[in-house]
Short mmCIF file of C-alpha atoms and ligand atoms in Angstrom, two decimals:
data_model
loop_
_atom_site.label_atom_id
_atom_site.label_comp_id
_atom_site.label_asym_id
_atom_site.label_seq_id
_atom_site.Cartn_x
_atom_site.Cartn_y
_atom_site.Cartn_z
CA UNK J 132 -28.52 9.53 -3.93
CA UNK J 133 -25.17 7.93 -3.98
CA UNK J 134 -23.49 4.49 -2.32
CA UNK J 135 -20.13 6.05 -0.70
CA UNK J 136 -17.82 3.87 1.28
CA UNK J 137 -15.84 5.50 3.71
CA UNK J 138 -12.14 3.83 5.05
CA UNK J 139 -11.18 5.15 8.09
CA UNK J 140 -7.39 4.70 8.62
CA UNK J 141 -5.98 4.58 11.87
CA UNK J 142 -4.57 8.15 12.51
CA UNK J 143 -7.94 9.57 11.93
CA UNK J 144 -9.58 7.14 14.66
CA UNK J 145 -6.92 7.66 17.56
CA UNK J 146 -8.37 8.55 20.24
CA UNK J 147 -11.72 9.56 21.36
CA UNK J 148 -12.16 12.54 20.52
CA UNK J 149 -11.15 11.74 16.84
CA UNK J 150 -13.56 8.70 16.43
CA UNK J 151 -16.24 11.79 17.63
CA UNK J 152 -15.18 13.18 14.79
CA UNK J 153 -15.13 11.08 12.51
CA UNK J 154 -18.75 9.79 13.66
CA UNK J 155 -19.77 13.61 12.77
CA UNK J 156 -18.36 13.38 9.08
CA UNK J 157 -19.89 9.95 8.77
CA UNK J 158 -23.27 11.19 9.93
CA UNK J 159 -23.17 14.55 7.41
CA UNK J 160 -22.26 12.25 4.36
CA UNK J 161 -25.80 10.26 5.32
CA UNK J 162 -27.53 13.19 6.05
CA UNK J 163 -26.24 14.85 2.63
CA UNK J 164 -28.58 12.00 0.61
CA UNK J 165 -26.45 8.83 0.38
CA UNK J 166 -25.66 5.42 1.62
CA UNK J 167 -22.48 5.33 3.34
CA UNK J 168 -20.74 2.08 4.26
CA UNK J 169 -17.85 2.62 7.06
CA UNK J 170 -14.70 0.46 7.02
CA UNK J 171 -12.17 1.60 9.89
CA UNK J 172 -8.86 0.44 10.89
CA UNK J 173 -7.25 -0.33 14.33
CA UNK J 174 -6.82 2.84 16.68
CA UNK J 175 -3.48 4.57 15.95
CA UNK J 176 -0.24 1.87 16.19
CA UNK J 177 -2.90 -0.62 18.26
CA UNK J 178 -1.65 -3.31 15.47
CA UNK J 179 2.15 -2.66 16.18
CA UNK J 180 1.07 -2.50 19.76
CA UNK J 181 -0.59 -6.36 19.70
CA UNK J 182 2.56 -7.28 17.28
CA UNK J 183 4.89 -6.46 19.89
CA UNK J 184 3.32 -7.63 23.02
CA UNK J 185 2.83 -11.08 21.15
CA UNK J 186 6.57 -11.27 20.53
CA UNK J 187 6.59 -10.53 24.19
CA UNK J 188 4.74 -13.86 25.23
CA UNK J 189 5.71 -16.06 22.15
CA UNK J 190 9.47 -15.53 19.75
CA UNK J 191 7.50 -17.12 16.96
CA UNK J 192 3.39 -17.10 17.60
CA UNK J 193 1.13 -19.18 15.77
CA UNK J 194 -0.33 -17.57 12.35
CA UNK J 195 -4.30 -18.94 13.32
CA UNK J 196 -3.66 -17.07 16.72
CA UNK J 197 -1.94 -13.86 15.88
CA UNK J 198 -4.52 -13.10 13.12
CA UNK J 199 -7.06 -13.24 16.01
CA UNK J 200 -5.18 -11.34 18.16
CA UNK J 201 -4.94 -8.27 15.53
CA UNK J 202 -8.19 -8.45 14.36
CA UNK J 203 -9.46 -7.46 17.78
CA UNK J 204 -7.50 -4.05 17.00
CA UNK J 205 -10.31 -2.98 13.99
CA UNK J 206 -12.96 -4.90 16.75
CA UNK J 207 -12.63 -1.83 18.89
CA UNK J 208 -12.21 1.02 16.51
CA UNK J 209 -15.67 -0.32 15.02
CA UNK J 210 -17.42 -0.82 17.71
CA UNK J 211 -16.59 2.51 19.62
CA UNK J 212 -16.94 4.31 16.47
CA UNK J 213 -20.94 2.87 15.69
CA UNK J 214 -21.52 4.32 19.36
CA UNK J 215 -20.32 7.78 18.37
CA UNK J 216 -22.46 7.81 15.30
CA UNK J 217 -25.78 6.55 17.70
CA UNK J 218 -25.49 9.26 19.86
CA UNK J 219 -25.52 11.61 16.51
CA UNK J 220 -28.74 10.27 16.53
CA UNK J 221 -28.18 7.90 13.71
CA UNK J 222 -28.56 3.78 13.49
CA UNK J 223 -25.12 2.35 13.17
CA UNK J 224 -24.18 -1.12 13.11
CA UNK J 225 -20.71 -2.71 13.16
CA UNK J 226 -19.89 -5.81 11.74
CA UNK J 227 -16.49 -8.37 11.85
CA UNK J 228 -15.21 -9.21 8.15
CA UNK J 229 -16.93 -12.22 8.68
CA UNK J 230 -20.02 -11.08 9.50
CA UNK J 231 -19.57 -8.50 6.28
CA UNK J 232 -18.51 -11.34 4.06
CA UNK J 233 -15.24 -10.96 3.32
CA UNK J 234 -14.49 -14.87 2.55
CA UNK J 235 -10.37 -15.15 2.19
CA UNK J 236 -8.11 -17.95 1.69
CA UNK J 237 -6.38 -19.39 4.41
CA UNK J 238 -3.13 -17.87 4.29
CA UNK J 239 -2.59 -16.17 7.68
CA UNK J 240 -1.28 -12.79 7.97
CA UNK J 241 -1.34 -12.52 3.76
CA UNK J 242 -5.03 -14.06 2.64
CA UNK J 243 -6.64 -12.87 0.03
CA UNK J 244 -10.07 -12.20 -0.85
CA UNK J 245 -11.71 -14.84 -3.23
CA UNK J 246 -15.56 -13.61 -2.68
CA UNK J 247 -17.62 -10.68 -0.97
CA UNK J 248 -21.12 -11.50 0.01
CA UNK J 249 -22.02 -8.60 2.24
CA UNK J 250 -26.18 -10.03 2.31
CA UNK J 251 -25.88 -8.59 5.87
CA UNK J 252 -24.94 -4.96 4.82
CA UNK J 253 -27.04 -4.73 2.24
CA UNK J 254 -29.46 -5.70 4.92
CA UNK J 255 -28.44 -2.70 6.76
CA UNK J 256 -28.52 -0.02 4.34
CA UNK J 257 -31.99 -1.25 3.14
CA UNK J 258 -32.96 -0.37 6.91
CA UNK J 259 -31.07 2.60 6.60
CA UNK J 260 -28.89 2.07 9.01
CA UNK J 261 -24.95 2.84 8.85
CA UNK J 262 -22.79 -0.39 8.55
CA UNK J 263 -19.10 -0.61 10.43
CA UNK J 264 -17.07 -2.74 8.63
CA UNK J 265 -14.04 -3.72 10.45
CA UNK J 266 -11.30 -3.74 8.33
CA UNK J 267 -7.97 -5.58 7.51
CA UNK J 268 -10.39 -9.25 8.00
CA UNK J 269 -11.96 -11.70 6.42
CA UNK J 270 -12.66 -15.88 7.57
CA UNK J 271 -11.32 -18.42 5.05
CA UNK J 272 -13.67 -20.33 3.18
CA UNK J 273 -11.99 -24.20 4.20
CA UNK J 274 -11.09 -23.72 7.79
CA UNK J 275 -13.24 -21.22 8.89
CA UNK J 276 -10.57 -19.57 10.51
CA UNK J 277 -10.48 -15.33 10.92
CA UNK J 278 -7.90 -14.08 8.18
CA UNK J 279 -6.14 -10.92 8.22
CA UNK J 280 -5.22 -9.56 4.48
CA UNK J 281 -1.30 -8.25 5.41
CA UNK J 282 -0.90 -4.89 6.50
CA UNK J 283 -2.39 -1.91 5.28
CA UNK J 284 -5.24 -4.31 4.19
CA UNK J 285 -8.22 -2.23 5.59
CA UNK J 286 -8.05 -0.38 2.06
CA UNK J 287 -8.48 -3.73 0.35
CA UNK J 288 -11.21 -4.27 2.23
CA UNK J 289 -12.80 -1.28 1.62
CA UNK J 290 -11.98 -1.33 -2.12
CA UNK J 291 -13.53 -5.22 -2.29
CA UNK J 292 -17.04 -3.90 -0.10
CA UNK J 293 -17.38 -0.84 -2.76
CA UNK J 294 -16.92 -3.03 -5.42
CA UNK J 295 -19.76 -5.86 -4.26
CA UNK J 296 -22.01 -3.29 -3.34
CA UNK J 297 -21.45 -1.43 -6.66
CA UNK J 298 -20.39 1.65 -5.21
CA UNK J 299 -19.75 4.83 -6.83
CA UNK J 300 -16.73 5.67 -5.13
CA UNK J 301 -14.15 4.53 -2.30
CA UNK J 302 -13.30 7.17 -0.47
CA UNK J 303 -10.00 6.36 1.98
CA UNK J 304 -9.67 8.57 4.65
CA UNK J 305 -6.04 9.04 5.86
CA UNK J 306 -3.49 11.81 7.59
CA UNK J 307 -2.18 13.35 4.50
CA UNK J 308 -4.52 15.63 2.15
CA UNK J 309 -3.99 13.05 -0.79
CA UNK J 310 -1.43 10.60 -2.51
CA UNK J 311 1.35 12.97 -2.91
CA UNK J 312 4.17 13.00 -5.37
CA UNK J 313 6.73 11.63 -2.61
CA UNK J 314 6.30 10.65 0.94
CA UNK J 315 5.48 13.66 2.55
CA UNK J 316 7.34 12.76 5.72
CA UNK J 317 10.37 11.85 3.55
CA UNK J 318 10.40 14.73 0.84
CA UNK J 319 8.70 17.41 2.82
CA UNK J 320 8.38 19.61 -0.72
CA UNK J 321 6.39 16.80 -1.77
CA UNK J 322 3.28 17.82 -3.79
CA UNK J 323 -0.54 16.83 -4.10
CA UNK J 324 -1.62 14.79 -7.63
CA UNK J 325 -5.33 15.40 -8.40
CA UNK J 326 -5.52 12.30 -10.43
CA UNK J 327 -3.58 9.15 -10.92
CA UNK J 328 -3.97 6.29 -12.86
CA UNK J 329 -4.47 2.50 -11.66
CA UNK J 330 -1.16 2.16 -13.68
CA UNK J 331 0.59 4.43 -11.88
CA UNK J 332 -0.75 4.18 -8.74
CA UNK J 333 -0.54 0.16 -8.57
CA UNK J 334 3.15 1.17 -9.67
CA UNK J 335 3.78 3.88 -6.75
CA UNK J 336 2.36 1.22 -3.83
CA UNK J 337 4.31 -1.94 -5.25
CA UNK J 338 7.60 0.66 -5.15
CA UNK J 339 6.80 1.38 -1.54
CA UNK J 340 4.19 4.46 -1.43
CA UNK J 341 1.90 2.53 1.38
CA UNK J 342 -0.43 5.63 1.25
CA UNK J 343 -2.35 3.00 -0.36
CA UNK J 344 -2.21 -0.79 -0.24
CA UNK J 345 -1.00 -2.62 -3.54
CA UNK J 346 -4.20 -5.12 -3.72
CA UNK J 347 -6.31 -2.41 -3.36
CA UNK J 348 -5.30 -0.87 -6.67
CA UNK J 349 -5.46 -3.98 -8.25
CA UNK J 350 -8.60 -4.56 -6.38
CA UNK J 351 -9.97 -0.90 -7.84
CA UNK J 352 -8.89 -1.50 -11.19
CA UNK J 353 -10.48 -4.74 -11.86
CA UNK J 354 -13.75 -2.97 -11.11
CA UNK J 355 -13.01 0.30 -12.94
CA UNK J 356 -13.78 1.88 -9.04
CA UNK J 357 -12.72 5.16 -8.49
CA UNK J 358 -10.84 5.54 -5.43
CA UNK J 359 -10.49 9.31 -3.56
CA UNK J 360 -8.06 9.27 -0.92
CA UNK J 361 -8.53 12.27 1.17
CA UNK J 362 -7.41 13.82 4.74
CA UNK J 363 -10.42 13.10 7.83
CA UNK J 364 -8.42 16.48 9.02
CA UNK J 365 -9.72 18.70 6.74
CA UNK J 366 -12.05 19.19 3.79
CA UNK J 367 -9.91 19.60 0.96
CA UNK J 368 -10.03 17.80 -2.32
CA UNK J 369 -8.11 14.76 -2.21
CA UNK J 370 -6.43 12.47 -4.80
CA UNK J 371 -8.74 10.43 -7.38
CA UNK J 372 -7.12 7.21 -8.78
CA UNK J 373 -9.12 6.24 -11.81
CA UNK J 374 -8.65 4.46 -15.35
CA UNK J 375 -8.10 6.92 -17.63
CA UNK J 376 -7.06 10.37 -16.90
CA UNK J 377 -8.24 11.43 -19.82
CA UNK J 378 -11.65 10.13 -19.70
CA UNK J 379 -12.64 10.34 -16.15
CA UNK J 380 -16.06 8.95 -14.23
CA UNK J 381 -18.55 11.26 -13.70
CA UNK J 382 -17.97 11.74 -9.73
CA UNK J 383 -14.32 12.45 -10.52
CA UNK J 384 -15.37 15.03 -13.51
CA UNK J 385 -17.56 16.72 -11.49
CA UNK J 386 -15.81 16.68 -7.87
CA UNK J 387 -12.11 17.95 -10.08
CA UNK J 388 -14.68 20.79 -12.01
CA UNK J 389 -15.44 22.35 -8.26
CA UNK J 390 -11.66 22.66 -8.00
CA UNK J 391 -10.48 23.79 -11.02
CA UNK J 392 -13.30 25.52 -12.83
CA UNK J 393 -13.04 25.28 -16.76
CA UNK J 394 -9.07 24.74 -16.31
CA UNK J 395 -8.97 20.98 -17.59
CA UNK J 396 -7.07 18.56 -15.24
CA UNK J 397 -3.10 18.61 -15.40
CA UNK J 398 -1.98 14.71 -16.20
CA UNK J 399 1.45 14.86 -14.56
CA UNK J 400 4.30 13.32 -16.21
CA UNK J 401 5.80 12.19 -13.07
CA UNK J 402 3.45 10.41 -10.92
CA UNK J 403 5.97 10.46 -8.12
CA UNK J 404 9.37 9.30 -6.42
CA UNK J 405 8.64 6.08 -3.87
CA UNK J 406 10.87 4.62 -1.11
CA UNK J 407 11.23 1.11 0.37
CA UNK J 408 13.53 0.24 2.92
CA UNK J 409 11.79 -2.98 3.54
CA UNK J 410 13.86 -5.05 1.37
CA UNK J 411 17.44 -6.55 1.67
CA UNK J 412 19.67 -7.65 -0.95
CA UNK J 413 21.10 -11.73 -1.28
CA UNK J 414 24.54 -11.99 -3.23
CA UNK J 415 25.11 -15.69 -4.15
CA UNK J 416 28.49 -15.86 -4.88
CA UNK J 417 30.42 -18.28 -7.60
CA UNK J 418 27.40 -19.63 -9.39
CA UNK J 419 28.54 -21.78 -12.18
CA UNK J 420 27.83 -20.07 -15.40
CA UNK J 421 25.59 -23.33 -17.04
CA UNK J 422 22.32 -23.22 -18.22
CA UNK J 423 19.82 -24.40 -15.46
CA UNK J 424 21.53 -22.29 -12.65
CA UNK J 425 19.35 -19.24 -12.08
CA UNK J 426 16.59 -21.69 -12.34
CA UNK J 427 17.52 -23.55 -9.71
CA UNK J 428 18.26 -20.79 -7.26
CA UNK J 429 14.89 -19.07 -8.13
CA UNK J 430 12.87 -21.92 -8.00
CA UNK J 431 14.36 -22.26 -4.07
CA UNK J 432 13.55 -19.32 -2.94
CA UNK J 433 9.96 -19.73 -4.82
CA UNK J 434 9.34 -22.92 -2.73
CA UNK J 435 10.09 -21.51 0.48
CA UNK J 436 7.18 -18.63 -0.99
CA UNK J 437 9.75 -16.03 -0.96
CA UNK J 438 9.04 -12.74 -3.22
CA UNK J 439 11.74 -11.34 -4.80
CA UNK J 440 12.49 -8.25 -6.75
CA UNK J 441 15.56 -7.17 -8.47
CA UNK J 442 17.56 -9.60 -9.97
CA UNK J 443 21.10 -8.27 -11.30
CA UNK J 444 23.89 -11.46 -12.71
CA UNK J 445 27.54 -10.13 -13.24
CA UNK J 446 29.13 -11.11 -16.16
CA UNK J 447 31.32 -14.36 -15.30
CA UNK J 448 34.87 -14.33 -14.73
CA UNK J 449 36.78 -16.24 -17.98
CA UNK J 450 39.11 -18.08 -15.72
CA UNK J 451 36.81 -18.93 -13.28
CA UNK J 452 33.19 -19.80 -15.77
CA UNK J 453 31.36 -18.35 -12.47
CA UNK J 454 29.10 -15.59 -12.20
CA UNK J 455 27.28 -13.63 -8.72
CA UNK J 456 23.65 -13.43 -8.78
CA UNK J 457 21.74 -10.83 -6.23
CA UNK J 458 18.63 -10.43 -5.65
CA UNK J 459 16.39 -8.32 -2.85
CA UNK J 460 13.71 -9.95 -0.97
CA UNK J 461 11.60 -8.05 2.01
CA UNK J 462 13.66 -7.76 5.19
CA UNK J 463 11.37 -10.46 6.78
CA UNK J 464 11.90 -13.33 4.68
CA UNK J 465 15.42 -13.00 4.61
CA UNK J 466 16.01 -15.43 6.94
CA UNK J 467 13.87 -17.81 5.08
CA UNK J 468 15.24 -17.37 1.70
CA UNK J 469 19.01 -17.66 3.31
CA UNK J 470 18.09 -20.95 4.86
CA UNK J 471 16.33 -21.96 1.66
CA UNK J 472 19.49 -21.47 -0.62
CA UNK J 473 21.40 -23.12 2.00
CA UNK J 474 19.98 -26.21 1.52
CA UNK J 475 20.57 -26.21 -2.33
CA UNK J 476 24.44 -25.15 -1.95
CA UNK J 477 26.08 -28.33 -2.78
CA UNK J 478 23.30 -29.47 -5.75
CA UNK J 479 23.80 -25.83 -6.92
CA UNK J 480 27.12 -25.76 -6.80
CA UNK J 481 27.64 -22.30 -5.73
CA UNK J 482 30.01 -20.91 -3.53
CA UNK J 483 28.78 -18.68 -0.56
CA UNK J 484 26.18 -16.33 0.25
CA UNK J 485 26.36 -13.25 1.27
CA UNK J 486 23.68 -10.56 2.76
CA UNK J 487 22.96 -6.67 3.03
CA UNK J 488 19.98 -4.98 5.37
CA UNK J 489 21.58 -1.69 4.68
CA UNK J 490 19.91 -1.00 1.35
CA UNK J 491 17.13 1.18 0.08
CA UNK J 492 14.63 1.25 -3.00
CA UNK J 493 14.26 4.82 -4.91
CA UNK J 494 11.79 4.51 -7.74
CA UNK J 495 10.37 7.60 -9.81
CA UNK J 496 6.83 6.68 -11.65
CA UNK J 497 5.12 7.83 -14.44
CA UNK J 498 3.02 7.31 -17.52
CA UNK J 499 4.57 10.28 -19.13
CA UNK J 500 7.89 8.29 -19.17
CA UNK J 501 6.73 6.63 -22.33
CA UNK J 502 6.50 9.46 -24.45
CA UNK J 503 9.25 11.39 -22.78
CA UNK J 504 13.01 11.09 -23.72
CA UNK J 505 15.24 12.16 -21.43
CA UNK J 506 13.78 10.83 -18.15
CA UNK J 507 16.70 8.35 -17.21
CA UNK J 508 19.40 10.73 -18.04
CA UNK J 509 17.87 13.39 -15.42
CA UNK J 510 16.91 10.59 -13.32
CA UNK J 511 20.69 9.14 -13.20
CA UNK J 512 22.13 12.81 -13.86
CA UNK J 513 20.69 13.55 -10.26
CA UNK J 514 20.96 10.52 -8.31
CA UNK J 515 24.91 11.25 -9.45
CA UNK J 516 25.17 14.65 -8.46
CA UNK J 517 23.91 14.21 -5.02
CA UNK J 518 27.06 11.56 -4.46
CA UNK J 519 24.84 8.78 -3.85
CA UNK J 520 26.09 5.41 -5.58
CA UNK J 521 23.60 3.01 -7.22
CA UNK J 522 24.05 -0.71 -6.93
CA UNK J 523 21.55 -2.23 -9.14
CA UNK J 524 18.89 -0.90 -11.62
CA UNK J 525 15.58 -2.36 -13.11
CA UNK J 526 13.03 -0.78 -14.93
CA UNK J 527 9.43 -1.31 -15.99
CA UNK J 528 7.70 1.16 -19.07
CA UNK J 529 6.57 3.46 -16.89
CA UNK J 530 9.27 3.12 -13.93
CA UNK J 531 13.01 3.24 -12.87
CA UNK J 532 14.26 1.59 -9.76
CA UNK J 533 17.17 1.89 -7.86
CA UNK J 534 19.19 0.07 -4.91
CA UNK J 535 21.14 2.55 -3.29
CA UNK J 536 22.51 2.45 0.23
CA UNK J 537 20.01 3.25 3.43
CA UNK J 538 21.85 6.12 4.78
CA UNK J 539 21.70 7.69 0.85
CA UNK J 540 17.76 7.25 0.40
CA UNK J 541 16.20 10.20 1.44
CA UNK J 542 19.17 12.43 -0.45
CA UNK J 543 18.65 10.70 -3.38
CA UNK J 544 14.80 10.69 -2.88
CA UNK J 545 14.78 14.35 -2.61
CA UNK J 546 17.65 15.27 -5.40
CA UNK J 547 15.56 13.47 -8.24
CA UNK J 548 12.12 15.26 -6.22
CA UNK J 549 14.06 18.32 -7.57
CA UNK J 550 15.77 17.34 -10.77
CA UNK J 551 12.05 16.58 -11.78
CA UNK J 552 10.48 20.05 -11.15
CA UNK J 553 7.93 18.36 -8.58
CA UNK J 554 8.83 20.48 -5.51
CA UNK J 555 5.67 22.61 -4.08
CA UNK J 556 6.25 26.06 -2.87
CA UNK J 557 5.55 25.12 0.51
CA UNK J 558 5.80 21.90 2.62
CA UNK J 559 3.34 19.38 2.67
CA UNK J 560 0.60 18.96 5.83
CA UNK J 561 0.71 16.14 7.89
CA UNK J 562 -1.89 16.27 10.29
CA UNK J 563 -1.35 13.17 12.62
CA UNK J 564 0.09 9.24 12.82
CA UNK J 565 3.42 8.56 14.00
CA UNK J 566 4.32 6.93 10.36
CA UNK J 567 4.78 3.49 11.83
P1 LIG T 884 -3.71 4.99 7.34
O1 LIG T 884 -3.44 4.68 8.78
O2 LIG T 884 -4.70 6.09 7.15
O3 LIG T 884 -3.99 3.79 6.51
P2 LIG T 884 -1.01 5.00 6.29
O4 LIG T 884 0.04 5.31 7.29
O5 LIG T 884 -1.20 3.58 5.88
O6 LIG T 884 -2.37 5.64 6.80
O7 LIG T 884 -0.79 5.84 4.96
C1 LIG T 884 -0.64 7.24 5.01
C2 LIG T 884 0.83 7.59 4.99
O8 LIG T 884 1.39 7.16 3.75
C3 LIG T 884 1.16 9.06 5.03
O9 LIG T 884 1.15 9.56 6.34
C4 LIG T 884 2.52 9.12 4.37
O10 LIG T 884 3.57 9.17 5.32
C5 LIG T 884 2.64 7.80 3.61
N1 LIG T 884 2.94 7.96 2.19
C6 LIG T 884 3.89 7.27 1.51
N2 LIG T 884 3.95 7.66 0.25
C7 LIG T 884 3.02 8.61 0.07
C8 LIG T 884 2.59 9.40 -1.04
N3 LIG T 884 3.15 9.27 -2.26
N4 LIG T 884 1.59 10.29 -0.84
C9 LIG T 884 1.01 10.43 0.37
N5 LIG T 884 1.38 9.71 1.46
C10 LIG T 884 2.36 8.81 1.32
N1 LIG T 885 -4.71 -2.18 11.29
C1 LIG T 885 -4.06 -2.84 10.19
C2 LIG T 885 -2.62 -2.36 10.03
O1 LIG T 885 -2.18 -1.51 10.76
C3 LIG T 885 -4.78 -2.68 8.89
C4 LIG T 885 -4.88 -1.27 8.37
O2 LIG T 885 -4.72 -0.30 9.10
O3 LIG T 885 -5.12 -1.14 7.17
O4 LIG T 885 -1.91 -2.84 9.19
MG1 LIG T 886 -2.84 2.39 5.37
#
């Protein structure tokens, strides 16, 4: 008998009928012999819903207030969904993050965990009883506040339960048969991966893939947890996201020997091509070329908490002695790092600012790249040939990044798809979720 936690996301928990079925796949994992531990997400968009009819009473709403607001989104889904399972005839309980003890910081809308004691589920399984874990949650450990872990953070939380309760795996139920190696709704040729690493996978979500969320990897990979992400639409073999590829956990050896019989498992070269359009790009414009400069502008934009990503500097103009330095941030704080820099103009002693939403982020990912020549020249070779025009570049060991321009993403996404051999006969299933 195993300890499998289940995330429901929330396309599989829509409506009624699907939190029904889910209840049934729920109650056949229990009845197969193990422990199962539920976490589910809000029902369908209900978390853009509650975003947007905040912004409808308040232009800027409290961050204590709006994390209570959206936590009563995985409130429902949990509750409705332990009904479903009672009437299968089994005891299911549901449970807050706070009540599951998932203890955060107090940073609103971004907290993260710092401790799991889940005394109260372990409670439950010992009764053998089903525990509902609502997802996405936590209270912080000063204030006592409810927390909400960013969004997408219901796989966090399920990673972070599996983890405490010494799982054996995390399974994360979603509306795609697996991580695949593009955005299926983006490169519909897009194929499945039977195994990633943590590497690559912690790689594919930072680089926009939000099939999974980024602390969840990091999460998984801290605790050497193997993570399946799966359809709730179907039965197929999903994705597993382990260590090593080449050494794989028992569950993951033997679930991967069902599929593939004595044929070992294929480690691809190219994990896969990711998108972000979330970002925008900052141009600050006639910084003097001294030592001390990028170190001022950085550390503004760090004390307003700003992330940023790429960082290009142009070589400075001899008759001038000043150089441009962009940057991207996310979309959302570029108001905040704008305003930030502002401030810092005349002890910087730049010239202007300037900013771009229209941008895009192409990456392609994969461990192979380090023992593969060759991969930036097809990478660049095809971005090239499809006309699209890249504006700045950075790389990691096992990753290449690109800005292009918005309108060019899903060309270029889909020309280095191809260049790469990764295209699947057919095109990928996506069985529900509006991709908001
Ligand atoms: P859930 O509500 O189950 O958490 P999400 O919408 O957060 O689901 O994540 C699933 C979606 O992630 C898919 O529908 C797909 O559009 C998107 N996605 C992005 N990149 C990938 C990828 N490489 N493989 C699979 N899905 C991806
Ligand atoms: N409901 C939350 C969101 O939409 C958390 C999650 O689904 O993971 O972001
Ligand atoms: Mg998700």
């Amino acid at each position: 008998m195993g300890l499998v936690v289940q995330k429901y996301g929330g396309s599989s928990v829509s409506d009624a009928e699907s939190i029904r079925r889910v209840a049934r796949r729920i109650v056949d994992t229990a009845q197969a012999g193990n422990q199962v531990v539920v976490i589910v997400s809000a029902m369908g968009d209900t978390t853009d819903d509650l975003l947007d009819l905040a912004e409808q009473v308040s232009p800027k709403p409290a961050a204590r207030e709006l994390d209570m607001l959206l936590t009563a989104g995985e409130r429902i889904s949990m509750a409705l969904l332990a009904m479903a399972i009672s009437d299968l005839g089994a005891d299911a309980r549901s449970y807050t993050g706070s009540q599951a003890g998932l203890i955060t910081d107090a940073a609103h809308g971004k907290a993260r965990i710092i401790d799991v004691t889940p005394g109260r589920i372990q409670a439950a399984l010992d009764e053998n009883a089903i525990p509902i874990v609502a997802g996405f949650q936590g209270v912080a450990q000063d204030t006592k506040d409810i927390t909400t872990l960013g969004r997408g953070g219901s796989d966090t939380t399920a990673v972070a339960l599996a983890a405490a309760l010494n799982a054996d795996v995390c399974e994360i139920y979603t509306d795609v048969d697996g991580v695949f190696s593009a955005d299926p709704r983006f490169v519909p040729l897009a194929r499945q991966q039977q195994v990633l690493t943590y590497e690559e996978m912690l790689e594919l979500a930072a680089s926009g893939a939000k099939v999974l969320h980024l602390r969840c990897v990091e999460y998984a990979r801290r605790f050497d947890l193997p993570i399946h992400v799966r359809s709730s639409f179907s039965t197929k073999p999903g994705t597993w996201v382990v260590g090593d590829a080449s050494n794989l956990p028992p569950i993951a050896a033997a679930a991967l020997a069902d599929v593939n019989g004595e044929t070992p498992v294929e480690q691809p070269i190219i994990a896969g091509v990711a998108h972000d359009m979330g970002d925008a790009k900052i141009t600050v414009i006639g910084v003097p070329d001294r030592p001390g400069e990028a170190a001022a502008i950085f550390q503004a934009v760090a004390d307003a908490e700003v992330n940023i990503d790429m960082i290009v500097q142009n070589v400075s103009a001899a008759t001038t002695g000043r150089t441009d330095v962009t940057f991207t941030c996310p979309k959302a704080s570029l108001a905040t790092a704008l305003a930030a820099l502002q401030a810092k103009q005349d002890a910087v002693g730049f010239e202007s600012l300037e900013s771009d939403e229209g941008i895009a982020k192409i990456s392609l990912i994969g461990a192979g790249m380090r023992s593969h020549p060759g991969v930036s020249a097809t990478f660049f070779r095809a971005i090239a040939d499809a006309g699209v025009n890249v504006e700045m570049i950075s790389t990691s060991e096992i990753r290449i990044s690109i800005v292009t321009r918005a309108d060019d993403a899903q060309k270029a996404a889909q020309a280095v798809h191809h260049a790469f051999g990764l295209d699947a006969d057919g095109e990928a299933v996506v069985y529900g979720g509006t991709g908001r």
